[in-house]
Amino acid sequence: SQKIEQNSEALNIQEGKTATLTCNYTNYSPAYLQWYRQDPGRGPVFLLLIRENEKEKRKERLKVTFDTTLKQSLFHITASQPADSATYLCALEAGGGNKLTFGTGTQLKVEL
Amino acid sequence: SQTIHQWPATLVQPVGSPLSLECTVEGTSNPNLYWYRQAAGRGLQLLFYSVGIGQISSEVPQNLSASRPQDRQFILSSKKLLLSDSGFYLCAWSGTPLADTQYFGPGTRLTVL
């Protein structure tokens, strides 16, 4: 069956360090993958989209990689700040241009 | 610019009562519209999506229903709420294709007692 896995345990890091979050998937062949940020009590906010023919994408302090062989995406936040604390969700297009399927998210806590 | 509204923001309803949640989008035409539910500590569960007026696709069999009476209006309903219907309901819109970037509303926190 299709599955999207994100680390369910919270990731705690120190301010200034690089945070790395992982999204693994099975039985999908997504044309692209997206990352969203969700703050408590709010709707998710789109951050980055990476296509299957792109290895890496950057936006300011954010970097996403996409390895279709490993079926994995890594999401990096460099020079992390307490304001980066949130839950980060990955989402895959389910194939054939159909709807997105979201992972359960990883909570990131950046400490002073 | 596009804006998405949801109301109410919070709702407490008794078991067996009806439900109506409304979502409207401004600043775009013919959006794809979605209803998600997020239980506490859980991921986003897609409930319904719509590609046009009167066109509703259901993802999960349940006692909820959705309607799209106007291009930019999406309504989530139930005739009789269950305890298990409690959760955070999110409406979202996207352009085409269906799996395009989605833009979420502020959500409705529903508690069924």
CSV table of N, CA and C in Angstrom, one decimal, chain A residues 22-90:
chain,number,residue,atom,x,y,z
A,22,THR,N,13.0,14.6,7.3
A,22,THR,CA,13.0,13.5,6.3
A,22,THR,C,11.6,13.1,5.9
A,23,CYS,N,11.4,12.9,4.6
A,23,CYS,CA,10.1,12.4,4.1
A,23,CYS,C,10.4,11.2,3.2
A,24,ASN,N,10.0,10.0,3.6
A,24,ASN,CA,10.1,8.8,2.9
A,24,ASN,C,8.8,8.3,2.3
A,25,TYR,N,8.8,7.7,1.2
A,25,TYR,CA,7.5,7.3,0.6
A,25,TYR,C,7.7,5.9,0.0
A,26,THR,N,6.6,5.2,-0.1
A,26,THR,CA,6.6,3.9,-0.7
A,26,THR,C,5.4,3.7,-1.6
A,27,ASN,N,5.6,3.0,-2.7
A,27,ASN,CA,4.5,2.8,-3.7
A,27,ASN,C,3.9,4.0,-4.3
A,28,TYR,N,4.7,5.1,-4.4
A,28,TYR,CA,4.3,6.3,-5.1
A,28,TYR,C,5.3,6.5,-6.2
A,29,SER,N,4.9,7.1,-7.3
A,29,SER,CA,5.8,7.7,-8.3
A,29,SER,C,5.4,9.1,-8.6
A,30,PRO,N,5.7,10.0,-7.6
A,30,PRO,CA,5.2,11.4,-7.7
A,30,PRO,C,6.0,12.1,-8.8
A,31,ALA,N,5.2,13.0,-9.5
A,31,ALA,CA,5.9,13.9,-10.5
A,31,ALA,C,6.5,15.0,-9.7
A,32,TYR,N,6.0,15.3,-8.5
A,32,TYR,CA,6.6,16.3,-7.7
A,32,TYR,C,6.2,16.1,-6.2
A,33,LEU,N,6.9,16.8,-5.4
A,33,LEU,CA,6.7,16.7,-3.9
A,33,LEU,C,6.7,18.2,-3.4
A,34,GLN,N,5.9,18.4,-2.3
A,34,GLN,CA,5.8,19.7,-1.8
A,34,GLN,C,6.1,19.6,-0.3
A,35,TRP,N,6.5,20.8,0.3
A,35,TRP,CA,6.7,20.9,1.7
A,35,TRP,C,5.8,22.1,2.2
A,36,TYR,N,5.2,21.9,3.3
A,36,TYR,CA,4.3,22.9,4.0
A,36,TYR,C,4.8,23.1,5.4
A,37,ARG,N,4.5,24.3,5.9
A,37,ARG,CA,4.7,24.5,7.3
A,37,ARG,C,3.3,24.7,8.0
A,38,GLN,N,3.1,24.2,9.2
A,38,GLN,CA,1.9,24.4,9.9
A,38,GLN,C,2.2,24.8,11.3
A,39,ASP,N,1.6,25.9,11.7
A,39,ASP,CA,1.7,26.4,13.1
A,39,ASP,C,0.5,25.9,13.8
A,40,PRO,N,0.5,25.8,15.2
A,40,PRO,CA,-0.6,25.3,16.0
A,40,PRO,C,-1.9,26.1,15.7
A,41,GLY,N,-3.0,25.4,15.4
A,41,GLY,CA,-4.2,26.0,15.3
A,41,GLY,C,-4.4,26.8,13.9
A,42,ARG,N,-3.5,26.6,13.0
A,42,ARG,CA,-3.5,27.3,11.7
A,42,ARG,C,-3.5,26.3,10.6
A,43,GLY,N,-3.9,26.7,9.4
A,43,GLY,CA,-3.8,25.9,8.2
A,43,GLY,C,-2.3,25.8,7.7
A,44,PRO,N,-2.0,24.7,7.0
A,44,PRO,CA,-0.6,24.6,6.4
A,44,PRO,C,-0.4,25.7,5.4
A,45,VAL,N,0.9,26.1,5.3
A,45,VAL,CA,1.3,27.1,4.4
A,45,VAL,C,2.4,26.5,3.5
A,46,PHE,N,2.2,26.7,2.2
A,46,PHE,CA,3.1,26.1,1.2
A,46,PHE,C,4.5,26.8,1.3
A,47,LEU,N,5.5,25.9,1.2
A,47,LEU,CA,6.9,26.4,1.3
A,47,LEU,C,7.6,26.2,-0.1
A,48,LEU,N,7.7,25.0,-0.5
A,48,LEU,CA,8.6,24.7,-1.7
A,48,LEU,C,8.0,23.5,-2.4
A,49,LEU,N,8.1,23.5,-3.7
A,49,LEU,CA,7.8,22.4,-4.6
A,49,LEU,C,9.0,21.9,-5.4
A,50,ILE,N,9.3,20.6,-5.4
A,50,ILE,CA,10.4,20.1,-6.2
A,50,ILE,C,9.9,19.0,-7.1
A,51,ARG,N,10.3,19.1,-8.4
A,51,ARG,CA,9.9,18.1,-9.4
A,51,ARG,C,10.8,16.9,-9.5
A,52,GLU,N,10.3,15.9,-10.1
A,52,GLU,CA,11.1,14.6,-10.1
A,52,GLU,C,12.4,14.7,-10.8
A,53,ASN,N,12.5,15.7,-11.7
A,53,ASN,CA,13.7,15.9,-12.5
A,53,ASN,C,14.7,16.9,-11.9
A,54,GLU,N,14.3,17.4,-10.7
A,54,GLU,CA,15.1,18.3,-9.9
A,54,GLU,C,15.7,17.6,-8.7
A,55,LYS,N,17.0,17.8,-8.6
A,55,LYS,CA,17.7,17.1,-7.4
A,55,LYS,C,17.6,18.0,-6.2
A,56,GLU,N,17.6,19.3,-6.4
A,56,GLU,CA,17.7,20.2,-5.2
A,56,GLU,C,17.0,21.5,-5.6
A,57,LYS,N,16.4,22.1,-4.6
A,57,LYS,CA,15.7,23.4,-4.7
A,57,LYS,C,16.0,24.2,-3.5
A,58,ARG,N,16.2,25.5,-3.7
A,58,ARG,CA,16.5,26.4,-2.6
A,58,ARG,C,15.6,27.6,-2.6
A,59,LYS,N,15.3,28.1,-1.3
A,59,LYS,CA,14.5,29.3,-1.2
A,59,LYS,C,15.0,29.9,0.1
A,60,GLU,N,15.8,31.0,0.0
A,60,GLU,CA,16.3,31.7,1.2
A,60,GLU,C,17.1,30.7,2.1
A,61,ARG,N,16.6,30.4,3.3
A,61,ARG,CA,17.4,29.5,4.2
A,61,ARG,C,16.9,28.1,4.0
A,62,LEU,N,16.0,27.8,3.1
A,62,LEU,CA,15.4,26.5,2.9
A,62,LEU,C,16.0,25.8,1.8
A,63,LYS,N,16.2,24.5,1.9
A,63,LYS,CA,16.7,23.7,0.8
A,63,LYS,C,16.0,22.3,0.9
A,64,VAL,N,15.5,21.9,-0.3
A,64,VAL,CA,14.9,20.6,-0.4
A,64,VAL,C,15.6,19.7,-1.4
A,65,THR,N,15.8,18.5,-1.1
A,65,THR,CA,16.3,17.5,-2.1
A,65,THR,C,15.3,16.4,-2.3
A,66,PHE,N,15.4,15.8,-3.5
A,66,PHE,CA,14.4,14.8,-3.9
A,66,PHE,C,15.2,13.7,-4.6
A,67,ASP,N,15.2,12.5,-4.0
A,67,ASP,CA,15.9,11.4,-4.6
A,67,ASP,C,14.8,10.3,-4.9
A,68,THR,N,14.5,10.2,-6.2
A,68,THR,CA,13.4,9.3,-6.6
A,68,THR,C,13.9,7.8,-6.6
A,69,THR,N,15.2,7.6,-6.5
A,69,THR,CA,15.7,6.2,-6.4
A,69,THR,C,15.5,5.8,-4.9
A,70,LEU,N,15.9,6.6,-4.0
A,70,LEU,CA,15.7,6.3,-2.6
A,70,LEU,C,14.3,6.5,-2.1
A,71,LYS,N,13.5,7.2,-2.9
A,71,LYS,CA,12.1,7.6,-2.6
A,71,LYS,C,12.2,8.4,-1.3
A,72,GLN,N,12.9,9.4,-1.3
A,72,GLN,CA,13.1,10.2,-0.1
A,72,GLN,C,13.3,11.7,-0.5
A,73,SER,N,12.8,12.6,0.4
A,73,SER,CA,13.1,14.0,0.3
A,73,SER,C,13.6,14.5,1.6
A,74,LEU,N,14.6,15.3,1.5
A,74,LEU,CA,15.2,16.0,2.7
A,74,LEU,C,14.9,17.4,2.7
A,75,PHE,N,14.5,18.0,3.8
A,75,PHE,CA,14.1,19.4,4.0
A,75,PHE,C,15.1,20.0,5.0
A,76,HIS,N,15.9,21.0,4.6
A,76,HIS,CA,16.9,21.6,5.4
A,76,HIS,C,16.5,23.1,5.7
A,77,ILE,N,16.7,23.5,7.0
A,77,ILE,CA,16.6,24.9,7.3
A,77,ILE,C,17.9,25.2,7.9
A,78,THR,N,18.7,26.1,7.2
A,78,THR,CA,20.0,26.5,7.7
A,78,THR,C,19.8,27.8,8.6
A,79,ALA,N,20.8,27.9,9.5
A,79,ALA,CA,20.8,29.0,10.5
A,79,ALA,C,19.4,29.2,11.1
A,80,SER,N,19.0,28.1,11.7
A,80,SER,CA,17.6,28.0,12.3
A,80,SER,C,17.4,29.0,13.4
A,81,GLN,N,16.1,29.4,13.5
A,81,GLN,CA,15.7,30.4,14.4
A,81,GLN,C,14.5,29.9,15.2
A,82,PRO,N,14.3,30.4,16.4
A,82,PRO,CA,13.1,30.0,17.2
A,82,PRO,C,11.8,30.2,16.4
A,83,ALA,N,11.8,31.2,15.5
A,83,ALA,CA,10.6,31.4,14.7
A,83,ALA,C,10.3,30.3,13.7
A,84,ASP,N,11.3,29.4,13.5
A,84,ASP,CA,11.1,28.3,12.5
A,84,ASP,C,10.4,27.1,13.2
A,85,SER,N,10.2,27.2,14.5
A,85,SER,CA,9.5,26.2,15.3
A,85,SER,C,8.1,26.0,14.7
A,86,ALA,N,7.8,24.8,14.3
A,86,ALA,CA,6.5,24.5,13.7
A,86,ALA,C,6.5,23.1,13.3
A,87,THR,N,5.4,22.6,12.7
A,87,THR,CA,5.3,21.3,12.2
A,87,THR,C,5.4,21.4,10.6
A,88,TYR,N,6.3,20.5,10.1
A,88,TYR,CA,6.5,20.6,8.6
A,88,TYR,C,6.0,19.3,8.0
A,89,LEU,N,5.2,19.5,7.0
A,89,LEU,CA,4.5,18.4,6.3
A,89,LEU,C,5.0,18.3,4.9
A,90,CYS,N,5.3,17.0,4.4
A,90,CYS,CA,5.5,16.8,3.0
A,90,CYS,C,4.2,16.3,2.4
